[in-house]
PDB file of C-alpha atoms and ligand atoms in Angstrom:
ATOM      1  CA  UNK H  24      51.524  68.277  -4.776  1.00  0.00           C
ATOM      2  CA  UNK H  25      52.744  70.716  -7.098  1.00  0.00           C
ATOM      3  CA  UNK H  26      53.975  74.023  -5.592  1.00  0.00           C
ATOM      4  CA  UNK H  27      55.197  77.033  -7.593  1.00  0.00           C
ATOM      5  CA  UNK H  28      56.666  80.347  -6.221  1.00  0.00           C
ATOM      6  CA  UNK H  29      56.679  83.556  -8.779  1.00  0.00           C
ATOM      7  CA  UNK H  30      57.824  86.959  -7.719  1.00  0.00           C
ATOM      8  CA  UNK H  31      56.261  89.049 -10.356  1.00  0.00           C
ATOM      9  CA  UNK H  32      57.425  93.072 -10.530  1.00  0.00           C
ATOM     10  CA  UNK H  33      54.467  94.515  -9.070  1.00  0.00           C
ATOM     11  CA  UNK H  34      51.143  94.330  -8.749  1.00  0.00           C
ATOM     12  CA  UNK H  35      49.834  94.950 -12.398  1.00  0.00           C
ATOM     13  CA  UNK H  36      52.018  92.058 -13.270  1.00  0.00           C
ATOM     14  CA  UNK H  37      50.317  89.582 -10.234  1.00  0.00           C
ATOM     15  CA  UNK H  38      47.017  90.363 -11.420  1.00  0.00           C
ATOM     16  CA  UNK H  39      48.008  89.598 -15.508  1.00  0.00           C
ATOM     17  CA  UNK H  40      49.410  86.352 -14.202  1.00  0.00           C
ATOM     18  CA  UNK H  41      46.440  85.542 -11.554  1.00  0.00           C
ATOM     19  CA  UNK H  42      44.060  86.404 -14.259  1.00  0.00           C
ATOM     20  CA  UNK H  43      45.985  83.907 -17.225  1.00  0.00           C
ATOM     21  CA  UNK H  44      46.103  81.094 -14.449  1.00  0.00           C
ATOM     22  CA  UNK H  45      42.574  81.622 -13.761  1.00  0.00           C
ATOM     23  CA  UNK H  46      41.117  81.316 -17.363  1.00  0.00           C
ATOM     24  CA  UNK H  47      43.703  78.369 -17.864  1.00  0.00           C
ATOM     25  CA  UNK H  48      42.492  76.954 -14.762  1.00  0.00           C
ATOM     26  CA  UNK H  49      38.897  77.181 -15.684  1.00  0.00           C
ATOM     27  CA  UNK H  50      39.650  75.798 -19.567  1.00  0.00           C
ATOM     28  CA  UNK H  51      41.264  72.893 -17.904  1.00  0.00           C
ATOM     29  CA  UNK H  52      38.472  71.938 -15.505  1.00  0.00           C
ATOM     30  CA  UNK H  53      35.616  72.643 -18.191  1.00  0.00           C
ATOM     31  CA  UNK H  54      38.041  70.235 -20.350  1.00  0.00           C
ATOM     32  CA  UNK H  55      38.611  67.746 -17.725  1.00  0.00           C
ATOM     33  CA  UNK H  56      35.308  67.242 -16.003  1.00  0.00           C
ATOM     34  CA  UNK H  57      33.073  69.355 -18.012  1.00  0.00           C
ATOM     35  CA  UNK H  58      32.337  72.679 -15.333  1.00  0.00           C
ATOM     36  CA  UNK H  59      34.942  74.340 -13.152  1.00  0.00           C
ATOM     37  CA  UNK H  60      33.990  75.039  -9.299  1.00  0.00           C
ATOM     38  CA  UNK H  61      35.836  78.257  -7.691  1.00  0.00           C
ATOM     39  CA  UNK H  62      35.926  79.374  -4.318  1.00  0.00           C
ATOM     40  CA  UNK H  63      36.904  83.307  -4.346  1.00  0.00           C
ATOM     41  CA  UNK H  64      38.593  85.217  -1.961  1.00  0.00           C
ATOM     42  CA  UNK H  65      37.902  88.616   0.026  1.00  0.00           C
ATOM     43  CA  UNK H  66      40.589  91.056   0.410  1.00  0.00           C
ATOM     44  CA  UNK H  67      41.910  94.203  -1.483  1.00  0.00           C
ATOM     45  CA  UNK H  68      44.168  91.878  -3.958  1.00  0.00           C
ATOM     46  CA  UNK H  69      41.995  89.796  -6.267  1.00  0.00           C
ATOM     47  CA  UNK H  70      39.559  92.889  -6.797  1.00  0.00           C
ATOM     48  CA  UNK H  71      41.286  93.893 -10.096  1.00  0.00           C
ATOM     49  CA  UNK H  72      41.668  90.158 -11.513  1.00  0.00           C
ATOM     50  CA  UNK H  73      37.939  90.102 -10.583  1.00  0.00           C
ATOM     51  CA  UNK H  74      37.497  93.263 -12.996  1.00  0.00           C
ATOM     52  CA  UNK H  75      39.726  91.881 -15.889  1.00  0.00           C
ATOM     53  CA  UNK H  76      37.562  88.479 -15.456  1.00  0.00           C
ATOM     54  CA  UNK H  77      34.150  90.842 -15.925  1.00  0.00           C
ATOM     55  CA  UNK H  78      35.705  91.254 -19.307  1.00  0.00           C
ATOM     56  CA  UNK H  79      35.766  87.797 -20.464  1.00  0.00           C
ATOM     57  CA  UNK H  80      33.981  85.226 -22.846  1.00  0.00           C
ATOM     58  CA  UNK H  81      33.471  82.391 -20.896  1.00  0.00           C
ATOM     59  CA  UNK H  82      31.186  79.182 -20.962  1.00  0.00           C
ATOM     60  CA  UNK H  83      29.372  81.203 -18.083  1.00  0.00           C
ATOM     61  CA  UNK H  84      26.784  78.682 -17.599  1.00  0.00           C
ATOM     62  CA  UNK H  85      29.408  76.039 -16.446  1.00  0.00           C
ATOM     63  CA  UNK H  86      31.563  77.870 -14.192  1.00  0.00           C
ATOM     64  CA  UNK H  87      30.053  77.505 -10.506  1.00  0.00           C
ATOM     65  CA  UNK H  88      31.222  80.293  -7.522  1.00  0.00           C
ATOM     66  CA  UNK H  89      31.707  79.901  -3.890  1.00  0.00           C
ATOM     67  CA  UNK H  90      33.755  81.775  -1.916  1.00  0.00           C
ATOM     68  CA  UNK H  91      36.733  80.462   0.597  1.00  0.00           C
ATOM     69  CA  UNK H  92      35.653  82.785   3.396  1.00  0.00           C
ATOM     70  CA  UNK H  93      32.815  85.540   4.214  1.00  0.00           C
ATOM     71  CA  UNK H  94      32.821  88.261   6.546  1.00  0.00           C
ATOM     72  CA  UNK H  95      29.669  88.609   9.064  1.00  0.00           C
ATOM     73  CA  UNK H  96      27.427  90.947   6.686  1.00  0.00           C
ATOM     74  CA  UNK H  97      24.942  91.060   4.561  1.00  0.00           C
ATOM     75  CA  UNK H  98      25.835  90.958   0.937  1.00  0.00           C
ATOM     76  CA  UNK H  99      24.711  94.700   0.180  1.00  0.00           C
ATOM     77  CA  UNK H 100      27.776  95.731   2.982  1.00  0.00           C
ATOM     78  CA  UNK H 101      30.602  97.551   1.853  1.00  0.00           C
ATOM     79  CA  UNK H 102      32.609  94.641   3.874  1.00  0.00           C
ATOM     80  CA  UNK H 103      31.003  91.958   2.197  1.00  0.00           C
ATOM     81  CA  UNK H 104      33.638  89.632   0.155  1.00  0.00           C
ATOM     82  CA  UNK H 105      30.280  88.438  -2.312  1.00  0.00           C
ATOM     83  CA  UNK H 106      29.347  91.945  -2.748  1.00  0.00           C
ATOM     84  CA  UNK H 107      32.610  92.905  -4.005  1.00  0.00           C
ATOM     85  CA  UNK H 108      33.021  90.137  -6.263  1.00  0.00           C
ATOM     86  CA  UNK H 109      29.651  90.884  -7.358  1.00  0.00           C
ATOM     87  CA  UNK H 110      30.229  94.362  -8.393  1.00  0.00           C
ATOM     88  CA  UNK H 111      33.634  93.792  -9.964  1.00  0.00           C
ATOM     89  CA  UNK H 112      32.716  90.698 -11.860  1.00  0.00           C
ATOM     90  CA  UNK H 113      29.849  88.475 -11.301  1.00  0.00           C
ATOM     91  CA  UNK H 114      27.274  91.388 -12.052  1.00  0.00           C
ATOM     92  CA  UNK H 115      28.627  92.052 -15.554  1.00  0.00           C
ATOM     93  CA  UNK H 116      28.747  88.833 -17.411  1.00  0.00           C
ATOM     94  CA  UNK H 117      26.174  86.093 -17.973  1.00  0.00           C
ATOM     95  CA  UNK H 118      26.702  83.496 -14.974  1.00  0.00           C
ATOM     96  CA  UNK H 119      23.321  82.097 -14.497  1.00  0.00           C
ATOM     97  CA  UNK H 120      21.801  83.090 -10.916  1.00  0.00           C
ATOM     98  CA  UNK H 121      22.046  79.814 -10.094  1.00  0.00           C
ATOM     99  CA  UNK H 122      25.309  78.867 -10.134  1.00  0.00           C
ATOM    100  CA  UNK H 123      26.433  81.353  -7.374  1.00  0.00           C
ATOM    101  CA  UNK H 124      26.439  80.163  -4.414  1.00  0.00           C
ATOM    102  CA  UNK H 125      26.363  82.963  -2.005  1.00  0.00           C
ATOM    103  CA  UNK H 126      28.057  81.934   1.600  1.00  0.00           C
ATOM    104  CA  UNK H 127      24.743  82.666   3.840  1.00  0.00           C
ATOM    105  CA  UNK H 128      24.770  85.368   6.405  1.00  0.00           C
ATOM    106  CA  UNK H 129      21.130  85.587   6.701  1.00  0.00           C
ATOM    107  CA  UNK H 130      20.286  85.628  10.961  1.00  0.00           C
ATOM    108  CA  UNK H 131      22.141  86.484  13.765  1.00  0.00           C
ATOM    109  CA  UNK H 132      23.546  83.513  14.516  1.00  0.00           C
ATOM    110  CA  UNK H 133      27.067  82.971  12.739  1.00  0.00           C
ATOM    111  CA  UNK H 134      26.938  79.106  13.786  1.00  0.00           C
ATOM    112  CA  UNK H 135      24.048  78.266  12.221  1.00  0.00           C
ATOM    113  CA  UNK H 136      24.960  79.977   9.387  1.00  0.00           C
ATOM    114  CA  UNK H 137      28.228  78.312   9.388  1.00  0.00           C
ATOM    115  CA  UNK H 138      26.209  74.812   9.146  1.00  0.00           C
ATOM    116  CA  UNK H 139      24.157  76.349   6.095  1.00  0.00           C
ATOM    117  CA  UNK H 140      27.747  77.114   4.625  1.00  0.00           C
ATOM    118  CA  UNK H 141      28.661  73.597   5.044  1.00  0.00           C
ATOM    119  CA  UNK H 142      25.403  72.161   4.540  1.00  0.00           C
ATOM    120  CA  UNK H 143      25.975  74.453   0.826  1.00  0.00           C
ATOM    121  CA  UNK H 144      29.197  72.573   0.380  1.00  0.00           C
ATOM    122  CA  UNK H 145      27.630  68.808   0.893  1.00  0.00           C
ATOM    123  CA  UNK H 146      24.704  69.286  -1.154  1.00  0.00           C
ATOM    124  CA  UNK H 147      26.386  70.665  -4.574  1.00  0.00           C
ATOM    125  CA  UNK H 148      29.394  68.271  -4.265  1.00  0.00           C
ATOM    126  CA  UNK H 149      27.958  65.243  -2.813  1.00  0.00           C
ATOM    127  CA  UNK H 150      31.275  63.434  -1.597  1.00  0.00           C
ATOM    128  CA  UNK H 151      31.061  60.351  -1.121  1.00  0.00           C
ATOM    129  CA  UNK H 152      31.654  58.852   2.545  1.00  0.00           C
ATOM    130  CA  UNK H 153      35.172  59.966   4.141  1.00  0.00           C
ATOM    131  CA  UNK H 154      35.833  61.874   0.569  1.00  0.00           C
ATOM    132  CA  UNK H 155      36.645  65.764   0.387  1.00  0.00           C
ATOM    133  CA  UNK H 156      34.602  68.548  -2.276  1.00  0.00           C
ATOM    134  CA  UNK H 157      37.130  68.863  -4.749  1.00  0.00           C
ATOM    135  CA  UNK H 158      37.106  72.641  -5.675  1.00  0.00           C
ATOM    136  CA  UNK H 159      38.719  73.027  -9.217  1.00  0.00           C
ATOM    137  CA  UNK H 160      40.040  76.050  -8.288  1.00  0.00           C
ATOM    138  CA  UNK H 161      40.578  78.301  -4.559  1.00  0.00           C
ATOM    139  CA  UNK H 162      41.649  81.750  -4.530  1.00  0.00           C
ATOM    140  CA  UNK H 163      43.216  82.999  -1.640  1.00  0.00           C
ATOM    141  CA  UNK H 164      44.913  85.921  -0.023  1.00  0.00           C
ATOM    142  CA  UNK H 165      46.951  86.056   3.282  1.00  0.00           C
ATOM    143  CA  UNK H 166      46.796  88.630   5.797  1.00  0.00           C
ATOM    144  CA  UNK H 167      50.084  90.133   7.383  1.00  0.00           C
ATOM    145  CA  UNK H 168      49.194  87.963  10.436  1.00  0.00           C
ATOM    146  CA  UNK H 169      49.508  84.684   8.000  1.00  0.00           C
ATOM    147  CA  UNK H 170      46.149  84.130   7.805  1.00  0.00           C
ATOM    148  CA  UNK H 171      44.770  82.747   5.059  1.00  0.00           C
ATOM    149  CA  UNK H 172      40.393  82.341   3.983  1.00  0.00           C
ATOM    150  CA  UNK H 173      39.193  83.423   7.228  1.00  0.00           C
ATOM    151  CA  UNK H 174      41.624  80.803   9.256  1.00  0.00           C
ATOM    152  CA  UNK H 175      43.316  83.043  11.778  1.00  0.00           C
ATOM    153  CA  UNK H 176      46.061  82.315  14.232  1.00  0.00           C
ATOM    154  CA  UNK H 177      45.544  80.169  17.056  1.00  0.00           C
ATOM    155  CA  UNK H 178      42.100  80.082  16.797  1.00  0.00           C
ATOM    156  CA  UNK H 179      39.900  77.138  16.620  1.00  0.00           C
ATOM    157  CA  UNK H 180      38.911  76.939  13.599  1.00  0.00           C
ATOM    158  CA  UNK H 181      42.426  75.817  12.415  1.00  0.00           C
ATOM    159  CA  UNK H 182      41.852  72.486  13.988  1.00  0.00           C
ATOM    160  CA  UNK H 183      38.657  71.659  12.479  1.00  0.00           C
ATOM    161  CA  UNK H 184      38.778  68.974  10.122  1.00  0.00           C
ATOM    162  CA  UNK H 185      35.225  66.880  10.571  1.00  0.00           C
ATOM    163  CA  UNK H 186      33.629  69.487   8.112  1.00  0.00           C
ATOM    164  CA  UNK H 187      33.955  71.402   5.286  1.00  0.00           C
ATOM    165  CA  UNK H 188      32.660  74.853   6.283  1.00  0.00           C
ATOM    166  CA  UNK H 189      33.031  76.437   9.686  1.00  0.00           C
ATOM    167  CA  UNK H 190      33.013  79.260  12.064  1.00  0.00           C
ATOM    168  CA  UNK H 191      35.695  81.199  12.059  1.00  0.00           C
ATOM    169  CA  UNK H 192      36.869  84.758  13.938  1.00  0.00           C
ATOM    170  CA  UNK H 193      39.028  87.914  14.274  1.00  0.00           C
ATOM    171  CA  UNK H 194      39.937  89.528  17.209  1.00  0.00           C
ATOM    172  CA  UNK H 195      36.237  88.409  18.458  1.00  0.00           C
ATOM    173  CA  UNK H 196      34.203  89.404  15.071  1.00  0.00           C
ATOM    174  CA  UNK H 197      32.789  86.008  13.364  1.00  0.00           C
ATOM    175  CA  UNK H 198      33.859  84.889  10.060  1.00  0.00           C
ATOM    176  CA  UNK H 199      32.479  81.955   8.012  1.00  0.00           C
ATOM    177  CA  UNK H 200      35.246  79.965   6.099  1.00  0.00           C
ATOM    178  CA  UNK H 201      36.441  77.011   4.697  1.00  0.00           C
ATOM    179  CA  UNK H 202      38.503  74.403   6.427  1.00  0.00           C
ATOM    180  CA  UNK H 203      42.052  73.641   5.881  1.00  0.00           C
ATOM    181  CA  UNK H 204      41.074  69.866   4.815  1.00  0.00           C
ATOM    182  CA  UNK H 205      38.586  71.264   1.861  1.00  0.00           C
ATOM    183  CA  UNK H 206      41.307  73.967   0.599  1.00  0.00           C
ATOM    184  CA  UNK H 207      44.296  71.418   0.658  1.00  0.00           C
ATOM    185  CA  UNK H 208      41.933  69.264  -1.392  1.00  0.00           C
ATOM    186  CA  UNK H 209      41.492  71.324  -3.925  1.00  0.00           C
ATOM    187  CA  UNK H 210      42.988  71.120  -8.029  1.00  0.00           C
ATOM    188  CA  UNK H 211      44.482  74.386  -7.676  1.00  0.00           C
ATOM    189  CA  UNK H 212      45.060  76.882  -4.917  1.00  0.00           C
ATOM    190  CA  UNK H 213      46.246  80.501  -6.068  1.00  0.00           C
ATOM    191  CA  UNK H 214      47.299  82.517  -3.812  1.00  0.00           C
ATOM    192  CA  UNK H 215      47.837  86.106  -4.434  1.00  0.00           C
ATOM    193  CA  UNK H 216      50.020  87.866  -1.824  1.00  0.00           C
ATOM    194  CA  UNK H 217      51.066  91.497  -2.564  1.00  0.00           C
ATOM    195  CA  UNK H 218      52.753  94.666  -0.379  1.00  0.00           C
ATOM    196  CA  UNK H 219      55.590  94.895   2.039  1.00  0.00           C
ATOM    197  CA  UNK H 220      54.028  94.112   5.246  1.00  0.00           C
ATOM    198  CA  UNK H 221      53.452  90.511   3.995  1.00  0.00           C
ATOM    199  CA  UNK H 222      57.476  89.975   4.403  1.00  0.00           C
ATOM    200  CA  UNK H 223      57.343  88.743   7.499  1.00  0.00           C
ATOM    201  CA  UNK H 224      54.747  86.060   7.869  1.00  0.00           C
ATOM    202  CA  UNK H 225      56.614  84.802   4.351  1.00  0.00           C
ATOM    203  CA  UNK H 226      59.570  84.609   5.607  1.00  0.00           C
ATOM    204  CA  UNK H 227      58.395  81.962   8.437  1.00  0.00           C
ATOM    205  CA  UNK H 228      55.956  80.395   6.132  1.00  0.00           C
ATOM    206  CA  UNK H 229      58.649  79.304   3.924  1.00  0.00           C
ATOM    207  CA  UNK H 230      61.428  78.621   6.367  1.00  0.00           C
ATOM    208  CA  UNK H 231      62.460  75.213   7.107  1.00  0.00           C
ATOM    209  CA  UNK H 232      60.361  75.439  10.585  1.00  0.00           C
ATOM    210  CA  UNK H 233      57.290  77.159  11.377  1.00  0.00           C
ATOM    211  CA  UNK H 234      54.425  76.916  14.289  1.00  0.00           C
ATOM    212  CA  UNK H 235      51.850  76.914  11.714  1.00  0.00           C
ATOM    213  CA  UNK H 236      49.228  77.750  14.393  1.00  0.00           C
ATOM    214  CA  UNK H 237      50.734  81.054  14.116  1.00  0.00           C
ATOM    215  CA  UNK H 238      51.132  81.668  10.650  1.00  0.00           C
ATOM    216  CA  UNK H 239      48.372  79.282   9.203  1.00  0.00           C
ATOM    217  CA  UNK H 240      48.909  79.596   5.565  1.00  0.00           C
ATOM    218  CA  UNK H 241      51.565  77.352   5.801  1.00  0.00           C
ATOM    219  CA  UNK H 242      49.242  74.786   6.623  1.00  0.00           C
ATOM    220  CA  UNK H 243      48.299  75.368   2.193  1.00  0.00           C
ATOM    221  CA  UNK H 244      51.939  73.679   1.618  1.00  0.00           C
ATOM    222  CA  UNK H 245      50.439  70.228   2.674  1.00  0.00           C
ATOM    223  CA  UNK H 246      48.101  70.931  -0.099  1.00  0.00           C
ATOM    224  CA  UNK H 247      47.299  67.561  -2.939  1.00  0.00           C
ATOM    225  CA  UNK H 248      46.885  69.686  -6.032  1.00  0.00           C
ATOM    226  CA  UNK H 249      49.043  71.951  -7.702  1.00  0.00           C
ATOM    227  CA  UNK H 250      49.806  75.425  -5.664  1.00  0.00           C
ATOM    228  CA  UNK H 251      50.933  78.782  -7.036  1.00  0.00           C
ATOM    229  CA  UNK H 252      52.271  81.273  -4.787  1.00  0.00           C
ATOM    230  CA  UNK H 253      52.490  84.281  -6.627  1.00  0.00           C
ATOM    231  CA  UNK H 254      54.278  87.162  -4.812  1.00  0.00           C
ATOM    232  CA  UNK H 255      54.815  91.021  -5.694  1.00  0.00           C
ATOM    233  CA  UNK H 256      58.346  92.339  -5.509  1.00  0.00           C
ATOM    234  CA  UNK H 257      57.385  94.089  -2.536  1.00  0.00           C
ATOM    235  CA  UNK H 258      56.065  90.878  -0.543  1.00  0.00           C
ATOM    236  CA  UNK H 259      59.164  89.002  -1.624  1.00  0.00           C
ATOM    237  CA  UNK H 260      62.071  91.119  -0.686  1.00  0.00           C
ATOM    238  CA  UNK H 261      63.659  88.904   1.679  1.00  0.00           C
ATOM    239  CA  UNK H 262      66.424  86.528   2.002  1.00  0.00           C
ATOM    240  CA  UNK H 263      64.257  83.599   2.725  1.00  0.00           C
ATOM    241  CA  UNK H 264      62.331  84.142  -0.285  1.00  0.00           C
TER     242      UNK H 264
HETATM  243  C1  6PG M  24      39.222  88.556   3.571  1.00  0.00           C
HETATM  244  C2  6PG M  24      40.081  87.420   3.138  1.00  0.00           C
HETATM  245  C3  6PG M  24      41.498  87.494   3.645  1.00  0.00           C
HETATM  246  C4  6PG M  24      42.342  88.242   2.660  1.00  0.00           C
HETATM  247  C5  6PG M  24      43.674  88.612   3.254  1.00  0.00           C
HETATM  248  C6  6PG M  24      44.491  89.440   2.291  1.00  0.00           C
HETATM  249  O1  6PG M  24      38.009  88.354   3.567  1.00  0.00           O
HETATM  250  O2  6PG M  24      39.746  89.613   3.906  1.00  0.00           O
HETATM  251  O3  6PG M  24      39.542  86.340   3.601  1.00  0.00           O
HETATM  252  O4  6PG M  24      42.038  86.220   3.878  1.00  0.00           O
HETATM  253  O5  6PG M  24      42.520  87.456   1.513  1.00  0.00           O
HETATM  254  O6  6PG M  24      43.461  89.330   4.425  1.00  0.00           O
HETATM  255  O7  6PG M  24      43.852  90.658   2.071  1.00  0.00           O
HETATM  256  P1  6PG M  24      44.478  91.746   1.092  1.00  0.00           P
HETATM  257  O8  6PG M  24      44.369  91.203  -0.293  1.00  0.00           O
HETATM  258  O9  6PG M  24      43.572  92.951   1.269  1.00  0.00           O
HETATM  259  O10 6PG M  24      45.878  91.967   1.536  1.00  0.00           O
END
């Protein structure tokens, strides 16, 4: 594993930098194994490297979209992590239907929907047996509780590691995300972690020791590909940082 750690200014200079890694990260993959497979986060952060990304010339029709986590709502909700992506990217350039993969909230029942999600997973990467899906690249925020996807503290999804796509839940709401084995598989994570109130759950993810039950993105620095932590002035200020 690879980890890097850059504090950038603010956050018009950690969206420039999320947005270059991105399009390298994409190059590289479309280089490498000839289409690049992202997972995209929710959250208030990536929304403006999402609208720099609606601006670009890419080999649309080999770039494939997930996303690491989904909140419990249709995709035409203003809460809906697809939706946004939608509007600030996806709908504006020429990524063929088909390769957007749409985490399913369909019924009323989050569990089954969770198996569709991982049932989604298995069918476009087709691991072989006891392998991972290698995503080429996972963007991911992190709450000021340390969560990270929609892996919260001490709940169960943390410990699920038999599939790739489960249920997960805050305070009691259901959320459909990713498991910690499928994001620590992946190429590249990037992380994008901005504001003040994001000090705290950084200082204990990077300190020597940390109950990583409680702050769960710390589980991403077992991670086999390369990671990128990149950090606004705001999140870093701290002495552990
Ligand atoms: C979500 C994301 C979540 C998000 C963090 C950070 O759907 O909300 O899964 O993990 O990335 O909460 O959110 P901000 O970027 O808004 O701080």
């Amino acid at each position: 594993m690879t980890e890097h750690i850059e504090v950038l200014p603010d956050r018009a200079a950690l969206v420039d930098r999320a947005f270059a890694l991105t399009i390298d990260s994409i190059h590289a993959a479309i280089d490498a194994r000839g289409r690049a497979v992202l997972a995209l986060a929710g959250g208030s952060t990536p929304k403006p490297i999402y609208e720099k990304l609606s601006a670009c010339v890419l080999p649309w029709d080999q770039i494939y979209i997930f996303w690491g986590d989904e909140r419990y709502v249709p995709v035409d909700h203003p809460d809906s992590n697809a939706g946004m992506a939608k509007q600030a990217w996806l709908d504006h350039v020429a990524i063929p239907e088909s390769n957007i993969f749409i985490t399913p909230t369909l019924g009323n029942d989050p569990a089954a929907d969770a198996d569709r999600f991982n049932t989604q997973i298995a069918d476009f990467f087709t691991p072989a047996r006891g392998a991972m899906p290698v995503f080429d690249l996972i963007m991911l925020g992190m709450g000021d509780d340390g969560h990270t996807a929609s892996l919260f503290p001490h709940t169960a999804a943390l410990d699920v590691t038999d599939r790739y796509a489960t249920l997960g839940e805050k305070s009691g709401e259901p959320r459909l995300t990713l498991t910690f084995p499928v994001l620590q598989h992946a190429h590249t994570i990037l992380m994008t972690i901005a504001g003040s109130n994001k000090q705290t759950a950084l200082t204990h993810i990077f300190a020597e020791t940390c109950d990583d039950r409680e702050y769960p993105s710390r589980r991403l620095r077992q991670a086999t590909g390369e990671l990128w932590w990149l950090l606004d002035a705001e999140a870093a200020i701290s002495p552990s940082v």
